[in-house]
Coordinates of C-alpha atoms and ligand atoms in Angstrom, one line a residue:
X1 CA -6.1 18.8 26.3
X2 CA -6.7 18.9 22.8
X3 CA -8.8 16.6 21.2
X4 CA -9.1 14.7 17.5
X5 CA -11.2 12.7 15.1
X6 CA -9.7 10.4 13.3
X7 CA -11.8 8.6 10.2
X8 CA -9.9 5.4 9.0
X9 CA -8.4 4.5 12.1
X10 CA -7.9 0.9 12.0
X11 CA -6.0 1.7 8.6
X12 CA -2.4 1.9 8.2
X13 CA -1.9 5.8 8.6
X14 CA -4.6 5.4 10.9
X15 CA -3.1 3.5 13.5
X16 CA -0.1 6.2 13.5
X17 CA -1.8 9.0 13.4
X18 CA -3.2 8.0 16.6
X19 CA 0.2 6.9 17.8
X20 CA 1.3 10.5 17.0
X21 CA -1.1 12.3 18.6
X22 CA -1.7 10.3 21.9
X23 CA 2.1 11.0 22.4
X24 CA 1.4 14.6 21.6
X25 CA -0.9 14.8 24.9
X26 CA -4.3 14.6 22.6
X27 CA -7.5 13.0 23.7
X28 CA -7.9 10.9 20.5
X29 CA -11.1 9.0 19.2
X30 CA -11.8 7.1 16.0
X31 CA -14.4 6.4 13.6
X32 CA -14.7 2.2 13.3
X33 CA -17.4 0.9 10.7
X34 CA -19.3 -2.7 10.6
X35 CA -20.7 -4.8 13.5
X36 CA -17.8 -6.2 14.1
X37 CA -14.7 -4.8 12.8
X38 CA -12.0 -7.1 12.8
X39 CA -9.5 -4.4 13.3
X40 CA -11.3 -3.3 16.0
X41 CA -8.7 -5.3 18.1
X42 CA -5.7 -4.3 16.7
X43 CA -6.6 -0.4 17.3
X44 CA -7.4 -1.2 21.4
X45 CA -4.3 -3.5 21.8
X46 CA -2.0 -0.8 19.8
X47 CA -3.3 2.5 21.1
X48 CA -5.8 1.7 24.0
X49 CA -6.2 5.3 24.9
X50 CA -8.0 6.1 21.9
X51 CA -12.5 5.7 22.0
X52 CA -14.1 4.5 19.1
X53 CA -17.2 5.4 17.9
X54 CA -19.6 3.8 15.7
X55 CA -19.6 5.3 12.2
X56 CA -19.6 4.9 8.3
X57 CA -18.4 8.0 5.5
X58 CA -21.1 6.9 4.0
X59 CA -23.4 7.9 6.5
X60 CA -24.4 11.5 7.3
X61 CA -26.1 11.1 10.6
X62 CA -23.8 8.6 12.2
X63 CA -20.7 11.5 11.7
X64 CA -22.7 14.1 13.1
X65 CA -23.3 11.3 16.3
X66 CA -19.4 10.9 16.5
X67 CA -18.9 14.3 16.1
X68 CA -21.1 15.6 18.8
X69 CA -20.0 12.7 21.4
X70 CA -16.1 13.3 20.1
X71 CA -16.3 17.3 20.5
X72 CA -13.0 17.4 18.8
X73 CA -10.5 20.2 18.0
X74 CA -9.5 18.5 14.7
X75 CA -11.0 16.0 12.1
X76 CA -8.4 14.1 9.9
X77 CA -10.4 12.3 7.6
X78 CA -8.2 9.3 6.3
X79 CA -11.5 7.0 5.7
X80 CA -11.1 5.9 1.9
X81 CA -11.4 2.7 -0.3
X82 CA -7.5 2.7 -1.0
X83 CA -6.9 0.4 -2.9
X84 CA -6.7 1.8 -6.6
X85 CA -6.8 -1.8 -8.8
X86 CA -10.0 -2.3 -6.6
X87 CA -11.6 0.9 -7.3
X88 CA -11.6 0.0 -11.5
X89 CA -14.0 -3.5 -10.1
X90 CA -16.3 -1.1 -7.4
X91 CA -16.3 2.0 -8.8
X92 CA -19.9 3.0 -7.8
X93 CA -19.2 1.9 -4.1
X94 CA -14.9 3.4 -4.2
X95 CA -17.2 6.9 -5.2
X96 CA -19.6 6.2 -2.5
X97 CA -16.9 6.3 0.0
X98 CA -13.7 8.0 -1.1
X99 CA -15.6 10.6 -2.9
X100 CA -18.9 11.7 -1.6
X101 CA -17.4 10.7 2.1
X102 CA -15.9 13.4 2.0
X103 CA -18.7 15.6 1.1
X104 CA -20.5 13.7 4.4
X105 CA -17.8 14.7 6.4
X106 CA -17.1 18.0 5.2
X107 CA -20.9 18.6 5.9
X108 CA -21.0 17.3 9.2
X109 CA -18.3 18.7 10.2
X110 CA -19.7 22.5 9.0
X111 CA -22.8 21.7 11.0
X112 CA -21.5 20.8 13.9
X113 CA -18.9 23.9 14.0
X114 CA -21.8 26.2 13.5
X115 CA -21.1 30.0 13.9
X116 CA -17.7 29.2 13.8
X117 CA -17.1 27.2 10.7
X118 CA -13.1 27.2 11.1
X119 CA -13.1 25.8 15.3
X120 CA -12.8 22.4 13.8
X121 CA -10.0 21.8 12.0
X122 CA -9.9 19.3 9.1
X123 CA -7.9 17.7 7.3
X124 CA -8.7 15.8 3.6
X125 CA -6.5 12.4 3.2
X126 CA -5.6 13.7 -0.6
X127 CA -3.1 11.8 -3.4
X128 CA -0.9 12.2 -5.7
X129 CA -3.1 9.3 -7.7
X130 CA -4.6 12.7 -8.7
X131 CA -1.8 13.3 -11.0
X132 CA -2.7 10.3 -12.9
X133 CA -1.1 10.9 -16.3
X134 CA 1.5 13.1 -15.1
X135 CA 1.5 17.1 -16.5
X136 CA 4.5 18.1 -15.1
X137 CA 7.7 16.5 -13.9
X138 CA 7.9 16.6 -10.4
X139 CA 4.6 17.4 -9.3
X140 CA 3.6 20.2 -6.6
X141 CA -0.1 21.7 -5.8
X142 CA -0.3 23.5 -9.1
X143 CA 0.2 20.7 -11.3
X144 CA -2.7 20.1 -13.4
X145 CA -4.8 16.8 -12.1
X146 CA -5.5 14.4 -14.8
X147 CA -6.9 11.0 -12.6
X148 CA -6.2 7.3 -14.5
X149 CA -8.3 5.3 -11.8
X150 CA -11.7 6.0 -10.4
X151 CA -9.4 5.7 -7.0
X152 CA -8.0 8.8 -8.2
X153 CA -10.8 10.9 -9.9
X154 CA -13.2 10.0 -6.5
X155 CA -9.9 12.0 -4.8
X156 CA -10.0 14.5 -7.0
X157 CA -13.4 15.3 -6.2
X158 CA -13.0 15.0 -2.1
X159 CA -9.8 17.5 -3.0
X160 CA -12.2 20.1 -4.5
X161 CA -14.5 19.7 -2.0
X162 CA -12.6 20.5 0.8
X163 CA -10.6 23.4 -1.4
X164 CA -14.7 24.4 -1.9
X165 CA -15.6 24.1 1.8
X166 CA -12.7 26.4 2.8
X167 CA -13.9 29.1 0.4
X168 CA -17.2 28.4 0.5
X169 CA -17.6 28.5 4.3
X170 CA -14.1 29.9 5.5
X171 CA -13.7 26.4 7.2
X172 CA -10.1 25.5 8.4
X173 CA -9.9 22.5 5.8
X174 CA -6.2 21.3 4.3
X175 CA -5.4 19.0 2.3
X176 CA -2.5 16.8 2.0
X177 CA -0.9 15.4 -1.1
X178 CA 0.8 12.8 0.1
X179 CA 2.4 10.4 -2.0
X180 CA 3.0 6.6 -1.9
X181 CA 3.8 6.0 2.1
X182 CA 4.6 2.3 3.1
X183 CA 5.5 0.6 6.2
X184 CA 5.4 -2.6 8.4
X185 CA 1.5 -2.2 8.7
X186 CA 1.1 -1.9 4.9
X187 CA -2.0 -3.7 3.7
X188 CA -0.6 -6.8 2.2
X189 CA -2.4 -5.6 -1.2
X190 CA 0.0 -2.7 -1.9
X191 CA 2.8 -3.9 -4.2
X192 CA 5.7 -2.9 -1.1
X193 CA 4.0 -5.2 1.6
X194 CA 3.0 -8.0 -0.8
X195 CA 6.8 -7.9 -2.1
X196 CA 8.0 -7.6 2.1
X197 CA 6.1 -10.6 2.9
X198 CA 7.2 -12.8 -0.1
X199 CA 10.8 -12.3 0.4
X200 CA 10.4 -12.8 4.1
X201 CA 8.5 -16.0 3.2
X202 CA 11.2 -17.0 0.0
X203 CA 14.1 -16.4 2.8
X204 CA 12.7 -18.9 4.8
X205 CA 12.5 -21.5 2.7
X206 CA 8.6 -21.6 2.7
X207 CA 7.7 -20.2 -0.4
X208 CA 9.2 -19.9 -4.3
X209 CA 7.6 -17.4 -6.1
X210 CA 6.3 -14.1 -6.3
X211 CA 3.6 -13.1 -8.9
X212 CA 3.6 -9.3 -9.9
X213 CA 2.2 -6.9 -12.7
X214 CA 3.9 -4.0 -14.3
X215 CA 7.4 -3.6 -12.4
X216 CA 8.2 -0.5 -14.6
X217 CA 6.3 1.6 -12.4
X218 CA 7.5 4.5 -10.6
X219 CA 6.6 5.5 -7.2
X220 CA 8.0 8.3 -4.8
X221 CA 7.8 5.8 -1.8
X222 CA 8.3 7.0 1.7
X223 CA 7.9 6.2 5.6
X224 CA 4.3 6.4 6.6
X225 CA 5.3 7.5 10.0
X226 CA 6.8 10.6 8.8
X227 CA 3.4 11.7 6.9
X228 CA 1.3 11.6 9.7
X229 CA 3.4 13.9 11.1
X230 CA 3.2 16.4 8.0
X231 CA -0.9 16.2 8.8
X232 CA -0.6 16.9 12.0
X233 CA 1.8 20.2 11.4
X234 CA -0.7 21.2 8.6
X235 CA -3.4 21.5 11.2
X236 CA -1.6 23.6 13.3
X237 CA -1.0 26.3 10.5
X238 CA -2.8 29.5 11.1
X239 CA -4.5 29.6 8.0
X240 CA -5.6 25.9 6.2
X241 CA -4.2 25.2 2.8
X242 CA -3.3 22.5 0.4
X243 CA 0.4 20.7 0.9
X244 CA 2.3 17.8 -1.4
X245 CA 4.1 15.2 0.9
X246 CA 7.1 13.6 -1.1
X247 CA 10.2 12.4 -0.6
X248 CA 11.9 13.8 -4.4
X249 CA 13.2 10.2 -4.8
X250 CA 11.4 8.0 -7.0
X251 CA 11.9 3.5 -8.0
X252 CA 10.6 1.7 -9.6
X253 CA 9.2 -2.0 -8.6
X254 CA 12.1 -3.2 -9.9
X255 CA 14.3 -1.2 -7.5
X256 CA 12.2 -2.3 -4.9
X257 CA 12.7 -5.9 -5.7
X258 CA 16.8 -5.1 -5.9
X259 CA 16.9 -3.9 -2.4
X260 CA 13.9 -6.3 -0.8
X261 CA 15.7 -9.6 -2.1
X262 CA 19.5 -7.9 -1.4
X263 CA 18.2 -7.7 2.2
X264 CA 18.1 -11.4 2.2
X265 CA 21.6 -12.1 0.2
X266 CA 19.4 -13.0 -3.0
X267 CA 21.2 -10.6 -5.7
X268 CA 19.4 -11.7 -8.7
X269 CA 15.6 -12.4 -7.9
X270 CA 14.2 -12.9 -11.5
X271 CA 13.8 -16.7 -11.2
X272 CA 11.8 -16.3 -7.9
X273 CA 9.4 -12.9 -9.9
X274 CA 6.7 -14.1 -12.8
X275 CA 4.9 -11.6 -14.5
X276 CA 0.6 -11.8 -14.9
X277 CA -1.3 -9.7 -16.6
X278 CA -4.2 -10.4 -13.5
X279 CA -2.3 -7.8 -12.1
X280 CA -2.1 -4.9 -14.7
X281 CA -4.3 -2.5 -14.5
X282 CA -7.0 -0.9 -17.3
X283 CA -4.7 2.3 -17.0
X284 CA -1.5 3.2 -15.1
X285 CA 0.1 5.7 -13.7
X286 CA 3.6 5.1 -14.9
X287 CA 5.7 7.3 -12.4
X288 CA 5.2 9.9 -9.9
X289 CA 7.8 12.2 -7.7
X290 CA 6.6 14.9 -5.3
X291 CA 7.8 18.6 -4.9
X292 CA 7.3 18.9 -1.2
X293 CA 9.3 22.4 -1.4
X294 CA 6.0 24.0 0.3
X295 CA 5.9 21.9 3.1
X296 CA 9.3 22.1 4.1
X297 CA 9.7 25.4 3.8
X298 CA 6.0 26.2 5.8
X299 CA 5.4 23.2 7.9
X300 CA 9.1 22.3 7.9
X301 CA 8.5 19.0 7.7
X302 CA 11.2 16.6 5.8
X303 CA 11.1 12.6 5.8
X304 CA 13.4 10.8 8.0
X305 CA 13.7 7.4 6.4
X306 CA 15.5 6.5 3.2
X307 CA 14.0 4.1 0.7
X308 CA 16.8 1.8 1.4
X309 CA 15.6 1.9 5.0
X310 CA 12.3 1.5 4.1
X311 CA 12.5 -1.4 2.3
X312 CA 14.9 -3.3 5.0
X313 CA 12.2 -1.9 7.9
X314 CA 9.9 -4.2 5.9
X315 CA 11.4 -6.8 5.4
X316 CA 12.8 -7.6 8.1
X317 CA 9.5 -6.9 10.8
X318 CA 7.7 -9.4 7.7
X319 CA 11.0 -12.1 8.2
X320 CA 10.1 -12.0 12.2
X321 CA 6.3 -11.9 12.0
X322 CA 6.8 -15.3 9.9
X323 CA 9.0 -16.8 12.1
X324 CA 6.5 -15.6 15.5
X325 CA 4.1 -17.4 13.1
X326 CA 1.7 -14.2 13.2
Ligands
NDP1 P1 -5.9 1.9 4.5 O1 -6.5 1.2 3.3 O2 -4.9 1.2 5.3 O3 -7.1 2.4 5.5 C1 -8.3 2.8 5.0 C2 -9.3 3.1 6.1 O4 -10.5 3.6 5.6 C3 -9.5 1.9 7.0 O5 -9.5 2.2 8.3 C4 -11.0 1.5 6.6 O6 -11.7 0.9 7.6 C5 -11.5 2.9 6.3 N1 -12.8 2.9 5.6 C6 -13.1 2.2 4.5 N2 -14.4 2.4 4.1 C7 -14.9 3.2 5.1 C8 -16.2 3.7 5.3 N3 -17.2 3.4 4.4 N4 -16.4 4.5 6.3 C9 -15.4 4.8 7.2 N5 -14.2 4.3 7.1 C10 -13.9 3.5 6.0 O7 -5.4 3.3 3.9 P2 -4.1 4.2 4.4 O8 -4.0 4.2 5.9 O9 -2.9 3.7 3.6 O10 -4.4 5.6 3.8 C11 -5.2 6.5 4.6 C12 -5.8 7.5 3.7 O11 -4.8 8.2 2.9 C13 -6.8 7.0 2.7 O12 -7.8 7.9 2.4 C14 -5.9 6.8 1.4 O13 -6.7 6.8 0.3 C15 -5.0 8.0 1.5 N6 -3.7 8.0 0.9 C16 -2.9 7.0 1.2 C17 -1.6 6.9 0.7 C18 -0.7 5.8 1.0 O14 0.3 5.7 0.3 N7 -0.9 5.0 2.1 C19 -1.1 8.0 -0.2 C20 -2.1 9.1 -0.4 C21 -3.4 9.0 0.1 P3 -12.0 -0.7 7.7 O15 -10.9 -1.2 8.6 O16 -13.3 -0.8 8.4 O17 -12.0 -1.2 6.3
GDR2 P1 -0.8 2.7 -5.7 O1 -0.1 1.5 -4.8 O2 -1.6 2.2 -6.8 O3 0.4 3.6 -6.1 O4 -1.7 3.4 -4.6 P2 0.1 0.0 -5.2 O5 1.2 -0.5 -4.2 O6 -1.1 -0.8 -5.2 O7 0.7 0.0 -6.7 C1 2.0 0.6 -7.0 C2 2.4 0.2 -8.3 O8 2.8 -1.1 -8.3 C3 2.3 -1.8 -9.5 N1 2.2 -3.2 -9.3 C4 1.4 -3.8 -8.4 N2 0.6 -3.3 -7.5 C5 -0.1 -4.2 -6.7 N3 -0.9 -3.7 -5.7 N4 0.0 -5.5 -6.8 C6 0.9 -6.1 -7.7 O9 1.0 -7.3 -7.8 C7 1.6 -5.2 -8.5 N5 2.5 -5.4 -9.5 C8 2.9 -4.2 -10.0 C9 1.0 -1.1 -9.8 O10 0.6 -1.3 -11.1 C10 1.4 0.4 -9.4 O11 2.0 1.0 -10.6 C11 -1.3 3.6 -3.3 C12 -2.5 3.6 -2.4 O12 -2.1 3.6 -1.0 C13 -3.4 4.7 -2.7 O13 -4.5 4.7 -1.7 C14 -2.6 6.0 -2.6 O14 -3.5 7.1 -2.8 C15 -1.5 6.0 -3.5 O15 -0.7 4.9 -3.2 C16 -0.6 7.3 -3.5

């Protein structure tokens, strides 16, 4: 039975990574942080099979104790501080954890393989946040990286690392691109999940208004289900190596808003949508699509879910968690 390590796993990709690779016949364990994670829950009553062991990215010694009591075939390191208008407010702690994490990992990882640098697999949790101030139109993993957030430059360096690692030590490290991914389990901070739940909540007759920033951003949003999958098939490549995940399709907020509030019957949802600047951010990234051409034609992985199914997926799982009152 193969077995994996999965940093991150009480986060949204987390959660179906795990999914994924219980189903797949793996003896699966997770990294959980804190004295007493409140998510802790959610990943025993979702995925029960999977063992958890104490840990922080942030902490060298306590990876290498996971590590050695995991003994696992693969590492996907997901672990981050995600959230990108955060990271401009904690910069020194979003570098702490999304950037020299991966460093931690990475290391512990190397010492624990030993003579064999590439018997652990790895995998880096890498974004297309990277691309910042786009260089090219769409992007692929030659397009120059020019970060706007400290989210994205602490990515870029976690990229490098593991690109280093590979060369430096002949690890088996990938990295994976992926671009905006959303579902039902969405962190009600992300623009998708807090739009889901408002509409849910405006549908019901229990709330009025939504308050948003820029909606003339563009996104290449897809299902996060399907990417979990695209790690999983990177791992099982021969040799390691560095993949965008994309749909090719890219909204902006306002589509998103079109399609959210036409799932309901609301056509035109500008007198429910106010605009605050509390919610623009020092720099943007003003629009993003993804040239997964590598991945399908190595990995063969394509999405499975439209953004039209996307959006309604949302929706509607936010319209019955308010009425089951969760
Ligand atoms: P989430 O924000 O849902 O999950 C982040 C996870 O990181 C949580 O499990 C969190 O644990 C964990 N974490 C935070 N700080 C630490 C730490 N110090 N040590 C160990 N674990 C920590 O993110 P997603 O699931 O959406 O994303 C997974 C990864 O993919 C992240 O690295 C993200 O940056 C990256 N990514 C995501 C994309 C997306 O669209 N979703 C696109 C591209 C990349 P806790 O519950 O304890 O806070
Ligand atoms: P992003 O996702 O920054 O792309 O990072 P987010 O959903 O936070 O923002 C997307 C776009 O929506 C605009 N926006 C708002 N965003 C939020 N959160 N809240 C609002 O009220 C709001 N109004 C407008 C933003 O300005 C932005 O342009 C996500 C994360 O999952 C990262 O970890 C990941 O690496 C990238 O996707 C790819």
């Amino acid at each position: 039975m193969p077995s994996a390590l999965i940093t991150g796993i009480t986060g949204q990709d987390g959660l179906y990574l795990a999914e994924h690779l219980v189903a797949k016949g793996y003896d699966v364990h997770g990294v959980i942080r804190g004295q007493n994670n409140p998510r802790r829950e959610l990943v025993e009553r979702l995925v029960p099979e999977v063992r958890l062991h104490n840990g922080d990215l942030t902490d060298l010694s306590s990876l290498m104790r996971a590590l050695r009591d995991a003994e696992p075939d693969e590492v996907y390191n997901l672990g981050a501080v995600s959230f990108v208008a955060y990271s401009w407010e904690n910069a020194f702690v979003t570098s702490d954890v999304t950037a020299f994490g991966v460093l931690n990992i990475l290391e512990a990882v190397r010492l624990h393989a030993g003579d064999d640098p590439a018997a652990v697999r790895f995998y880096q949790a890498s974004s297309s946040e990277m691309f910042g101030k786009v260089q090219e139109v769409p992007q692929s993993e030659g397009t120059l990286l020019w970060p706007r957030s400290p989210y994205g430059v602490a990515k870029a360096y976690g990229h490098h690392m593991t690109i280093n690692y590979r060369e430096s030590y002949g690890m088996h490290a990938s990295s994976g691109i992926l671009f905006n991914h959303e579902s039902p389990r969405r962190g009600p901070e992300f623009v998708t999940r807090k739009i889901s739940q408002a509409v849910a909540r405006i549908s019901l007759g229990l709330a009025d208004e939504l308050v948003l920033g820029n909606l003339d951003a563009r996104r290449d949003w897809g299902f996060a289900g399907d990417y979990v999958d695209a790690m999983w098939r990177m791992l099982q490549q021969p040799e390691p190596g560095d993949y965008v995940v994309a749909t090719g399709r890219t909204h902006s907020i306002r589509d998103f808003l079109d399609v959210a509030f036409g799932c309901v019957g609301i056509a035109d949802w500008e007198p429910y949508v106010r605009q605050d600047p509390a919610f623009m951010r020092p720099a943007e990234v003003d629009e993003l699509v993804g040239d997964a051409g590598r991945a399908r034609e190595v990995l063969g992985w394509t999405p499975t879910i439209s953004f039209e199914e996307l959006v309604s997926m949302m929706v509607l799982a936010d319209i019955e968690a308010v009425k089951a009152g969760w």
